[in-house]
Tab-separated table of C-alpha atoms and ligand atoms in Angstrom:
chain	number	residue	atom	x	y	z
A	1	UNK	CA	-24.621	-47.089	74.705
A	2	UNK	CA	-22.732	-49.003	72.092
A	3	UNK	CA	-25.802	-48.859	69.965
A	4	UNK	CA	-26.075	-45.159	70.396
A	5	UNK	CA	-22.441	-44.678	69.346
A	6	UNK	CA	-22.966	-46.854	66.347
A	7	UNK	CA	-26.016	-44.758	65.399
A	8	UNK	CA	-24.149	-41.535	65.626
A	9	UNK	CA	-21.413	-42.937	63.693
A	10	UNK	CA	-23.796	-44.003	60.960
A	11	UNK	CA	-25.360	-40.583	60.970
A	12	UNK	CA	-22.011	-38.853	60.957
A	13	UNK	CA	-20.852	-40.968	58.019
A	14	UNK	CA	-23.978	-40.216	56.105
A	15	UNK	CA	-23.560	-36.505	56.777
A	16	UNK	CA	-20.007	-36.577	55.607
A	17	UNK	CA	-21.043	-38.444	52.509
A	18	UNK	CA	-23.778	-35.958	51.656
A	19	UNK	CA	-21.435	-33.086	52.249
A	20	UNK	CA	-18.768	-34.611	50.077
A	21	UNK	CA	-21.269	-35.163	47.311
A	22	UNK	CA	-22.459	-31.556	47.551
A	23	UNK	CA	-18.962	-30.280	47.624
A	24	UNK	CA	-18.151	-32.312	44.544
A	25	UNK	CA	-21.150	-31.026	42.789
A	26	UNK	CA	-20.363	-27.455	43.473
A	27	UNK	CA	-16.840	-28.102	42.537
A	28	UNK	CA	-17.925	-29.479	39.237
A	29	UNK	CA	-20.169	-26.475	38.715
A	30	UNK	CA	-17.255	-24.234	39.464
A	31	UNK	CA	-15.139	-26.098	36.940
A	32	UNK	CA	-17.768	-25.583	34.293
A	33	UNK	CA	-18.042	-21.938	35.147
A	34	UNK	CA	-14.302	-21.461	35.034
A	35	UNK	CA	-14.278	-23.084	31.546
A	36	UNK	CA	-17.182	-20.902	30.440
A	37	UNK	CA	-15.501	-17.790	31.704
A	38	UNK	CA	-12.389	-18.776	29.958
A	39	UNK	CA	-14.302	-19.069	26.707
A	40	UNK	CA	-15.878	-15.749	27.193
A	41	UNK	CA	-12.595	-14.187	28.016
A	42	UNK	CA	-11.125	-15.760	24.905
A	43	UNK	CA	-14.013	-14.420	22.803
A	44	UNK	CA	-13.558	-10.960	24.371
A	45	UNK	CA	-9.839	-11.030	23.526
A	46	UNK	CA	-10.647	-12.099	20.067
A	47	UNK	CA	-13.176	-9.290	19.601
A	48	UNK	CA	-10.746	-6.672	20.973
A	49	UNK	CA	-8.071	-7.985	18.645
A	50	UNK	CA	-10.423	-7.771	15.680
A	51	UNK	CA	-11.419	-4.225	16.629
A	52	UNK	CA	-7.789	-3.223	16.968
A	53	UNK	CA	-7.121	-4.574	13.497
A	54	UNK	CA	-10.006	-2.797	11.916
A	55	UNK	CA	-9.152	0.394	13.755
A	56	UNK	CA	-5.629	0.311	12.382
A	57	UNK	CA	-6.989	-0.428	8.944
A	58	UNK	CA	-9.381	2.488	9.173
A	59	UNK	CA	-6.590	4.826	10.144
A	60	UNK	CA	-4.397	3.508	7.322
A	61	UNK	CA	-7.333	4.054	4.972
A	62	UNK	CA	-7.937	7.566	6.081
A	63	UNK	CA	-4.253	8.378	5.817
A	64	UNK	CA	-3.944	7.021	2.270
A	65	UNK	CA	-7.154	8.536	1.155
A	66	UNK	CA	-6.381	12.010	2.444
A	67	UNK	CA	-3.001	12.070	0.754
A	68	UNK	CA	-3.915	10.510	-2.563
A	69	UNK	CA	-6.907	12.749	-2.869
A	70	UNK	CA	-4.906	15.810	-2.027
A	71	UNK	CA	-2.365	15.211	-4.821
A	72	UNK	CA	-4.559	16.161	-7.771
A	73	UNK	CA	-5.784	19.211	-5.958
A	74	UNK	CA	-2.219	20.410	-5.661
A	75	UNK	CA	-1.726	19.809	-9.360
A	76	UNK	CA	-4.858	21.732	-10.287
A	77	UNK	CA	-4.032	24.813	-8.092
A	78	UNK	CA	-0.322	24.729	-9.070
A	79	UNK	CA	-0.860	24.705	-12.710
A	80	UNK	CA	-3.658	27.290	-12.591
A	81	UNK	CA	-1.223	29.487	-10.758
A	82	UNK	CA	1.497	28.955	-13.319
A	83	UNK	CA	-0.902	29.585	-16.222
A	84	UNK	CA	-1.853	32.833	-14.636
A	85	UNK	CA	1.734	33.921	-14.449
A	86	UNK	CA	2.486	32.788	-18.008
A	87	UNK	CA	-0.601	34.726	-19.325
A	88	UNK	CA	0.486	37.772	-17.465
A	89	UNK	CA	3.932	37.494	-19.017
A	90	UNK	CA	2.387	36.970	-22.473
A	91	UNK	CA	3.746	33.481	-22.663
A	92	UNK	CA	1.153	31.075	-24.121
A	93	UNK	CA	3.541	28.287	-25.172
A	94	UNK	CA	2.586	25.944	-22.300
A	95	UNK	CA	-1.091	26.851	-21.859
A	96	UNK	CA	-2.550	23.933	-23.840
A	97	UNK	CA	-0.387	21.360	-22.167
A	98	UNK	CA	-1.050	22.809	-18.723
A	99	UNK	CA	-4.799	22.838	-19.334
A	100	UNK	CA	-4.538	19.197	-20.239
A	101	UNK	CA	-2.721	18.438	-17.046
A	102	UNK	CA	-5.450	20.158	-15.010
A	103	UNK	CA	-8.187	18.254	-16.864
A	104	UNK	CA	-6.419	14.950	-16.181
A	105	UNK	CA	-5.959	15.782	-12.516
A	106	UNK	CA	-9.690	16.432	-12.266
A	107	UNK	CA	-10.412	13.137	-13.879
A	108	UNK	CA	-8.041	11.391	-11.481
A	109	UNK	CA	-9.869	12.918	-8.612
A	110	UNK	CA	-13.069	11.639	-9.875
A	111	UNK	CA	-11.669	8.107	-10.250
A	112	UNK	CA	-10.193	8.168	-6.826
A	113	UNK	CA	-13.482	9.235	-5.284
A	114	UNK	CA	-15.329	6.513	-7.079
A	115	UNK	CA	-12.765	4.000	-5.887
A	116	UNK	CA	-12.907	5.070	-2.351
A	117	UNK	CA	-16.656	4.878	-2.307
A	118	UNK	CA	-16.592	1.414	-3.801
A	119	UNK	CA	-14.076	0.307	-1.217
A	120	UNK	CA	-16.169	1.533	1.626
A	121	UNK	CA	-19.177	-0.392	0.323
A	122	UNK	CA	-17.440	-3.798	0.423
A	123	UNK	CA	-18.645	-5.623	3.543
A	124	UNK	CA	-21.335	-3.045	4.272
A	125	UNK	CA	-23.816	-3.710	1.553
A	126	UNK	CA	-25.849	-6.789	2.214
A	127	UNK	CA	-23.856	-9.433	0.436
A	128	UNK	CA	-25.743	-12.455	-0.979
A	129	UNK	CA	-23.868	-15.647	-0.287
A	130	UNK	CA	-24.524	-18.775	-2.239
A	131	UNK	CA	-22.543	-21.831	-3.381
A	132	UNK	CA	-20.600	-20.869	-6.455
A	133	UNK	CA	-18.171	-22.718	-8.652
A	134	UNK	CA	-15.538	-20.005	-8.424
A	135	UNK	CA	-13.474	-21.003	-11.424
A	136	UNK	CA	-16.531	-21.021	-13.686
A	137	UNK	CA	-16.958	-17.262	-13.002
A	138	UNK	CA	-13.880	-16.799	-15.147
A	139	UNK	CA	-16.017	-17.470	-18.286
A	140	UNK	CA	-18.112	-14.336	-17.628
A	141	UNK	CA	-14.956	-12.274	-17.074
A	142	UNK	CA	-13.274	-13.591	-20.224
A	143	UNK	CA	-16.231	-12.579	-22.295
A	144	UNK	CA	-16.167	-9.119	-20.717
A	145	UNK	CA	-12.465	-8.823	-21.483
A	146	UNK	CA	-12.573	-10.299	-24.920
A	147	UNK	CA	-11.324	-6.987	-26.422
A	148	UNK	CA	-8.005	-6.730	-24.622
A	149	UNK	CA	-7.544	-10.469	-24.772
A	150	UNK	CA	-7.768	-10.546	-28.575
A	151	UNK	CA	-5.663	-7.348	-28.884
A	152	UNK	CA	-2.838	-8.760	-26.883
A	153	UNK	CA	-3.183	-12.249	-28.329
A	154	UNK	CA	-3.373	-13.751	-24.851
A	155	UNK	CA	-3.982	-17.456	-24.559
A	156	UNK	CA	-6.484	-17.790	-21.716
A	157	UNK	CA	-7.090	-21.185	-20.184
A	158	UNK	CA	-9.720	-22.135	-17.587
A	159	UNK	CA	-9.002	-25.378	-15.729
A	160	UNK	CA	-12.397	-26.488	-14.353
A	161	UNK	CA	-12.630	-28.992	-11.516
A	162	UNK	CA	-15.548	-30.317	-9.530
A	163	UNK	CA	-14.102	-29.576	-6.106
A	164	UNK	CA	-13.986	-25.815	-6.305
A	165	UNK	CA	-17.279	-24.764	-4.799
A	166	UNK	CA	-17.268	-21.907	-2.304
A	167	UNK	CA	-19.935	-20.046	-0.326
A	168	UNK	CA	-19.511	-16.562	-1.740
A	169	UNK	CA	-21.191	-13.453	-3.084
A	170	UNK	CA	-21.197	-14.169	-6.780
A	171	UNK	CA	-20.895	-10.533	-7.966
A	172	UNK	CA	-18.021	-9.766	-5.624
A	173	UNK	CA	-16.140	-12.911	-6.574
A	174	UNK	CA	-16.527	-11.960	-10.207
A	175	UNK	CA	-14.989	-8.579	-9.445
A	176	UNK	CA	-12.034	-10.408	-7.834
A	177	UNK	CA	-11.429	-12.548	-10.919
A	178	UNK	CA	-11.932	-9.575	-13.221
A	179	UNK	CA	-9.221	-7.528	-11.452
A	180	UNK	CA	-6.806	-10.426	-11.333
A	181	UNK	CA	-7.321	-11.340	-15.023
A	182	UNK	CA	-7.170	-7.716	-16.009
A	183	UNK	CA	-3.904	-7.259	-14.302
A	184	UNK	CA	-2.542	-10.458	-15.745
A	185	UNK	CA	-3.237	-9.096	-19.262
A	186	UNK	CA	-2.069	-5.554	-18.450
A	187	UNK	CA	1.257	-6.582	-16.916
A	188	UNK	CA	2.212	-8.993	-19.627
A	189	UNK	CA	5.222	-7.069	-20.836
A	190	UNK	CA	6.722	-7.966	-24.221
A	191	UNK	CA	5.859	-11.587	-23.843
A	192	UNK	CA	5.077	-13.052	-27.294
A	193	UNK	CA	3.441	-16.243	-26.135
A	194	UNK	CA	1.425	-14.836	-23.320
A	195	UNK	CA	-0.916	-17.043	-21.338
A	196	UNK	CA	-3.228	-16.710	-18.373
A	197	UNK	CA	-4.454	-19.699	-16.550
A	198	UNK	CA	-7.282	-19.755	-14.041
A	199	UNK	CA	-7.863	-22.810	-11.914
A	200	UNK	CA	-7.954	-24.358	-8.428
A	201	UNK	CA	-5.781	-26.805	-6.542
A	202	UNK	CA	-5.986	-28.560	-3.205
A	203	UNK	CA	-3.366	-27.670	-0.672
A	204	UNK	CA	-3.426	-28.943	2.970
A	205	UNK	CA	-7.184	-29.533	2.875
A	206	UNK	CA	-7.811	-26.118	1.499
A	207	UNK	CA	-8.904	-25.204	-2.006
A	208	UNK	CA	-6.576	-22.597	-3.451
A	209	UNK	CA	-7.901	-20.638	-6.417
A	210	UNK	CA	-5.288	-19.080	-8.653
A	211	UNK	CA	-4.766	-16.753	-11.670
A	212	UNK	CA	-1.401	-17.336	-13.215
A	213	UNK	CA	0.353	-15.444	-15.985
A	214	UNK	CA	3.757	-15.450	-17.629
A	215	UNK	CA	4.085	-11.702	-17.595
A	216	UNK	CA	6.517	-9.242	-16.003
A	217	UNK	CA	6.446	-10.830	-12.582
A	218	UNK	CA	6.767	-9.082	-9.187
A	219	UNK	CA	9.991	-8.729	-7.183
A	220	UNK	CA	9.803	-10.610	-3.882
A	221	UNK	CA	10.431	-7.468	-1.888
A	222	UNK	CA	7.321	-5.747	-3.163
A	223	UNK	CA	4.857	-8.667	-3.077
A	224	UNK	CA	3.034	-7.324	-0.072
A	225	UNK	CA	2.908	-3.747	-1.266
A	226	UNK	CA	0.919	-4.488	-4.457
A	227	UNK	CA	-2.145	-5.092	-2.242
A	228	UNK	CA	-1.849	-1.582	-0.639
A	229	UNK	CA	-4.523	1.003	-1.533
A	230	UNK	CA	-3.419	3.098	-4.497
A	231	UNK	CA	-0.021	1.433	-4.480
A	232	UNK	CA	1.530	0.749	-7.807
A	233	UNK	CA	4.969	-0.537	-8.631
A	234	UNK	CA	5.305	1.233	-11.911
A	235	UNK	CA	4.179	4.939	-12.035
A	236	UNK	CA	3.963	4.835	-15.807
A	237	UNK	CA	1.421	2.010	-15.929
A	238	UNK	CA	-2.220	2.848	-16.403
A	239	UNK	CA	-4.459	2.552	-13.347
A	240	UNK	CA	-4.720	3.965	-9.843
A	241	UNK	CA	-3.409	0.991	-7.865
A	242	UNK	CA	-6.878	0.307	-6.499
A	243	UNK	CA	-7.744	-3.108	-7.940
A	244	UNK	CA	-5.728	-5.333	-5.663
A	245	UNK	CA	-6.651	-3.408	-2.549
A	246	UNK	CA	-10.336	-3.952	-3.385
A	247	UNK	CA	-9.703	-7.600	-4.187
A	248	UNK	CA	-7.953	-8.133	-0.875
A	249	UNK	CA	-10.806	-6.510	1.056
A	250	UNK	CA	-13.367	-8.656	-0.758
A	251	UNK	CA	-11.432	-11.798	-0.024
A	252	UNK	CA	-11.059	-10.859	3.596
A	253	UNK	CA	-14.785	-10.133	4.043
A	254	UNK	CA	-15.190	-13.730	2.864
A	255	UNK	CA	-12.921	-14.828	5.641
A	256	UNK	CA	-10.182	-15.756	3.212
A	257	UNK	CA	-6.702	-14.642	2.345
A	258	UNK	CA	-4.825	-13.706	-0.824
A	259	UNK	CA	-1.134	-13.688	-1.672
A	260	UNK	CA	1.026	-13.577	-4.760
A	261	UNK	CA	3.723	-16.059	-5.863
A	262	UNK	CA	6.418	-14.862	-8.205
A	263	UNK	CA	10.038	-15.874	-8.688
A	264	UNK	CA	10.681	-12.215	-9.575
A	265	UNK	CA	10.998	-9.833	-12.417
A	266	UNK	CA	10.130	-11.416	-15.762
A	267	UNK	CA	9.193	-14.729	-14.207
A	268	UNK	CA	5.369	-14.345	-14.315
A	269	UNK	CA	3.014	-14.040	-11.347
A	270	UNK	CA	0.412	-16.314	-9.712
A	271	UNK	CA	-2.198	-14.659	-7.536
A	272	UNK	CA	-3.708	-17.208	-5.128
A	273	UNK	CA	-6.607	-17.011	-2.714
A	274	UNK	CA	-8.532	-19.260	-0.354
A	275	UNK	CA	-11.966	-18.724	0.941
A	276	UNK	CA	-13.060	-19.723	4.467
A	277	UNK	CA	-15.472	-22.630	4.378
A	278	UNK	CA	-18.652	-21.150	5.758
A	279	UNK	CA	-21.943	-22.944	6.130
A	280	UNK	CA	-23.136	-24.531	2.972
A	281	UNK	CA	-19.510	-24.797	1.751
B	1	UNK	CA	24.804	30.935	-5.982
B	2	UNK	CA	25.597	33.475	-8.617
B	3	UNK	CA	29.255	32.901	-8.069
B	4	UNK	CA	28.829	29.274	-8.776
B	5	UNK	CA	27.140	30.018	-12.025
B	6	UNK	CA	29.859	32.325	-12.996
B	7	UNK	CA	32.269	29.600	-12.330
B	8	UNK	CA	30.266	27.423	-14.616
B	9	UNK	CA	29.740	24.741	-12.017
B	10	UNK	CA	26.283	23.248	-12.123
B	11	UNK	CA	24.205	22.577	-9.053
B	12	UNK	CA	22.988	19.014	-8.966
B	13	UNK	CA	19.561	18.364	-7.541
B	14	UNK	CA	18.211	14.908	-7.140
B	15	UNK	CA	14.387	14.984	-7.233
B	16	UNK	CA	12.640	11.858	-6.124
B	17	UNK	CA	8.949	12.316	-6.906
B	18	UNK	CA	6.426	9.817	-8.405
B	19	UNK	CA	3.796	12.311	-9.538
B	20	UNK	CA	4.926	13.611	-12.884
B	21	UNK	CA	2.775	16.812	-12.452
B	22	UNK	CA	4.280	17.623	-9.069
B	23	UNK	CA	7.787	17.014	-10.491
B	24	UNK	CA	7.063	19.465	-13.215
B	25	UNK	CA	5.799	22.062	-10.792
B	26	UNK	CA	8.912	21.748	-8.632
B	27	UNK	CA	11.194	21.905	-11.667
B	28	UNK	CA	9.518	24.997	-13.062
B	29	UNK	CA	9.561	26.676	-9.661
B	30	UNK	CA	13.217	25.987	-9.201
B	31	UNK	CA	13.868	27.275	-12.650
B	32	UNK	CA	12.147	30.494	-11.737
B	33	UNK	CA	14.561	31.101	-8.906
B	34	UNK	CA	17.481	30.421	-11.182
B	35	UNK	CA	18.722	27.723	-8.964
B	36	UNK	CA	17.872	24.633	-10.999
B	37	UNK	CA	21.021	23.959	-12.810
B	38	UNK	CA	20.663	20.287	-13.256
B	39	UNK	CA	17.843	18.229	-11.938
B	40	UNK	CA	17.951	14.468	-12.077
B	41	UNK	CA	14.416	13.214	-11.589
B	42	UNK	CA	13.620	9.681	-10.393
B	43	UNK	CA	10.118	8.389	-9.745
B	44	UNK	CA	10.510	5.581	-7.220
B	45	UNK	CA	12.434	4.712	-4.023
B	46	UNK	CA	14.245	1.759	-5.445
B	47	UNK	CA	15.651	3.769	-8.386
B	48	UNK	CA	16.670	6.487	-5.990
B	49	UNK	CA	18.623	4.118	-3.820
B	50	UNK	CA	20.227	2.442	-6.778
B	51	UNK	CA	21.255	5.817	-8.105
B	52	UNK	CA	22.689	7.053	-4.786
B	53	UNK	CA	24.423	3.800	-3.904
B	54	UNK	CA	25.427	3.041	-7.499
B	55	UNK	CA	23.748	-0.315	-7.573
B	56	UNK	CA	21.694	-2.296	-10.061
B	57	UNK	CA	20.802	-0.230	-13.074
B	58	UNK	CA	23.126	2.650	-11.925
B	59	UNK	CA	26.054	0.390	-11.111
B	60	UNK	CA	28.308	1.970	-13.672
B	61	UNK	CA	26.986	5.547	-13.279
B	62	UNK	CA	29.516	8.199	-14.144
B	63	UNK	CA	29.412	11.883	-13.607
B	64	UNK	CA	28.951	13.689	-10.315
B	65	UNK	CA	29.519	11.450	-7.366
B	66	UNK	CA	26.724	12.909	-5.273
B	67	UNK	CA	23.904	15.382	-5.857
B	68	UNK	CA	24.252	18.557	-3.756
B	69	UNK	CA	20.754	18.396	-2.452
B	70	UNK	CA	18.015	15.737	-2.456
B	71	UNK	CA	14.289	16.629	-2.772
B	72	UNK	CA	12.352	13.637	-1.536
B	73	UNK	CA	8.669	12.720	-1.661
B	74	UNK	CA	7.486	10.239	0.999
B	75	UNK	CA	4.789	8.231	-0.710
B	76	UNK	CA	6.770	6.479	-3.392
B	77	UNK	CA	6.356	3.175	-5.338
B	78	UNK	CA	8.489	0.173	-4.349
B	79	UNK	CA	10.544	1.702	-1.542
B	80	UNK	CA	8.882	4.517	0.425
B	81	UNK	CA	10.544	7.794	1.050
B	82	UNK	CA	11.204	7.245	4.802
B	83	UNK	CA	13.172	4.132	3.981
B	84	UNK	CA	15.126	6.006	1.356
B	85	UNK	CA	15.856	8.824	3.911
B	86	UNK	CA	16.932	6.191	6.488
B	87	UNK	CA	19.362	4.541	4.069
B	88	UNK	CA	20.877	7.900	3.117
B	89	UNK	CA	21.350	9.049	6.722
B	90	UNK	CA	22.798	5.728	7.763
B	91	UNK	CA	25.524	5.997	5.107
B	92	UNK	CA	28.692	7.618	6.274
B	93	UNK	CA	29.163	9.452	2.940
B	94	UNK	CA	25.661	10.164	1.756
B	95	UNK	CA	24.420	11.497	5.082
B	96	UNK	CA	26.173	14.814	4.364
B	97	UNK	CA	23.834	15.604	1.541
B	98	UNK	CA	20.998	17.906	2.677
B	99	UNK	CA	17.672	16.059	2.284
B	100	UNK	CA	14.460	18.055	1.968
B	101	UNK	CA	11.224	16.074	2.248
B	102	UNK	CA	8.499	17.567	0.080
B	103	UNK	CA	5.232	15.649	0.697
B	104	UNK	CA	1.446	15.910	0.848
B	105	UNK	CA	1.513	14.419	4.394
B	106	UNK	CA	1.316	16.740	7.353
B	107	UNK	CA	0.782	13.710	9.718
B	108	UNK	CA	2.733	13.896	12.989
B	109	UNK	CA	3.755	10.371	12.430
B	110	UNK	CA	5.553	11.235	9.175
B	111	UNK	CA	7.105	14.444	10.456
B	112	UNK	CA	8.454	12.768	13.586
B	113	UNK	CA	9.769	9.805	11.538
B	114	UNK	CA	11.486	12.153	9.117
B	115	UNK	CA	13.219	14.162	11.862
B	116	UNK	CA	13.969	11.019	13.693
B	117	UNK	CA	15.873	10.003	10.549
B	118	UNK	CA	17.707	13.309	10.456
B	119	UNK	CA	15.864	15.002	7.621
B	120	UNK	CA	17.205	18.575	6.965
B	121	UNK	CA	13.900	20.087	6.148
B	122	UNK	CA	10.319	19.050	5.914
B	123	UNK	CA	7.909	20.820	3.535
B	124	UNK	CA	4.209	20.068	3.192
B	125	UNK	CA	2.893	20.522	-0.346
B	126	UNK	CA	0.278	23.226	0.010
B	127	UNK	CA	-2.717	23.604	-2.134
B	128	UNK	CA	-1.751	27.277	-2.145
B	129	UNK	CA	0.913	27.587	-4.857
B	130	UNK	CA	2.290	30.925	-3.785
B	131	UNK	CA	3.345	29.325	-0.614
B	132	UNK	CA	4.939	26.428	-2.395
B	133	UNK	CA	6.958	28.724	-4.551
B	134	UNK	CA	7.962	30.659	-1.516
B	135	UNK	CA	9.014	27.525	0.250
B	136	UNK	CA	11.220	26.482	-2.573
B	137	UNK	CA	12.729	29.953	-2.606
B	138	UNK	CA	13.561	29.534	1.091
B	139	UNK	CA	15.474	26.476	0.118
B	140	UNK	CA	18.059	29.008	-1.091
B	141	UNK	CA	19.634	28.228	2.285
B	142	UNK	CA	20.831	24.958	0.838
B	143	UNK	CA	22.137	26.507	-2.345
B	144	UNK	CA	24.264	28.709	-0.198
B	145	UNK	CA	25.323	25.856	2.030
B	146	UNK	CA	26.415	24.063	-1.037
B	147	UNK	CA	29.131	26.570	-1.433
B	148	UNK	CA	30.751	24.802	1.588
B	149	UNK	CA	29.839	21.379	0.374
B	150	UNK	CA	31.998	18.787	2.011
B	151	UNK	CA	33.277	17.396	-1.212
B	152	UNK	CA	34.931	20.417	-2.480
C	301	ADP	N1	-0.222	-9.916	-12.871
C	301	ADP	C1	0.675	-8.980	-12.427
C	301	ADP	N2	1.982	-9.025	-12.889
C	301	ADP	C2	2.859	-8.120	-12.500
C	301	ADP	N3	2.627	-7.055	-11.728
C	301	ADP	C3	1.332	-6.902	-11.213
C	301	ADP	C4	0.339	-7.875	-11.603
C	301	ADP	N4	-0.804	-7.545	-10.960
C	301	ADP	C5	-0.576	-6.423	-10.257
C	301	ADP	N5	0.751	-6.021	-10.461
C	301	ADP	C6	1.391	-4.853	-9.815
C	301	ADP	O1	0.631	-4.410	-8.700
C	301	ADP	C7	0.228	-3.088	-8.870
C	301	ADP	C8	-1.117	-2.913	-8.243
C	301	ADP	O2	-2.163	-3.516	-8.964
C	301	ADP	P1	-3.643	-3.021	-8.897
C	301	ADP	O3	-3.947	-2.725	-7.448
C	301	ADP	O4	-4.499	-3.873	-9.691
C	301	ADP	O5	-3.490	-1.532	-9.537
C	301	ADP	P2	-3.473	-1.004	-11.083
C	301	ADP	O6	-3.899	-2.165	-11.944
C	301	ADP	O7	-4.406	0.058	-11.104
C	301	ADP	O8	-2.066	-0.592	-11.305
C	301	ADP	C9	0.254	-2.816	-10.334
C	301	ADP	O9	0.493	-1.453	-10.525
C	301	ADP	C10	1.466	-3.636	-10.733
C	301	ADP	O10	2.612	-2.999	-10.530
C	302	MG	MG1	-5.448	-3.537	-11.616
């Protein structure tokens, strides 16, 4: 009798132990699954967020494009109409100038279309990534821009360093530097001792590439707007306001970010960007 | 309108438009309707606000205190047109000036925002110029309203 009870007890204990072990196991599995699901959920949220952002960007793009492309059309139609009236009234005083306006508006249309096309290609065309010394690309650009650099007597300095290697598309990155350096020269103002410096520095574990000038500077209030598609601060200045929007898009497809530092008008500007360290970087 | 001209009092229009060709079109069109007495043309939102609020470059501006009507484009450099409108309509004094938005945008978003900020009229620049001219002609309403302008 006592023996029997003891046996049962033993059996029961074993059963409880096995059950506990099984429970613990499935508990552990559950925990892992919960964690996995949480990761998946996070990933899903991330993707949705990304999608939302690119949707908004696309909407903004369509909005800007439709308006900026419509503008030259309005000019062409408007001046044709006015010329017709003038001709009917035997007034030919404005014809030449008006024809010039129409012709320029058509050119503008052409430029805008080319710009839009180029913009839409960034990130779609198969980009070729490799390890590149970003600052060194400046030498190609300087050669390309040797004309304006000489004309404006700009002192261009390249500060090389061994740390600035990034995993990028070489051609795209050259476009970035070209636009930044072109702008630095273009928005120099009446500066007599104008300089442009291209270099990199380390900041909180990141490598920040920069193009600095001592030109007309950018008011703090408008430092975000300069990156907008077809956004210019000065209507008189040459250009369509496309360059920095393209630059921003390129930097972003490289997983990086770009910003401008300027104390304000007349204080020069420094355009800075970082590139996300991808594999190989 | 004609009375005004006889009295020799000019009608002051503030035109805020960044596209020089469009500005020229608007000026000529207004000239045709014999309404454009004096047009002050500014090409960005910041300059417009400085002018209206007599700040910055226009701090010591003399002459007419306020334009009689404001023609405002929406897509402007520096400060956009909606912000300019908002600033005008939030000002006790300036809000009395009729503001006519003249823009390429027919987007609901812009129209709603403009009316939400108490715009007086909203015109979409058409590719059809007859229409444009006609629209400006219809603005005659404001030239008449100006007869009873609150500052006189
Ligand atoms: N280095 C700079 N110094 C001062 N202003 C600048 C500089 N770079 C860009 N900007 C401002 O930003 C605007 C947008 O530049 P960008 O997109 O390259 O267009 P664009 O060169 O065709 O005008 C310029 O019109 C100018 O007002
Ligand atoms: Mg540029």
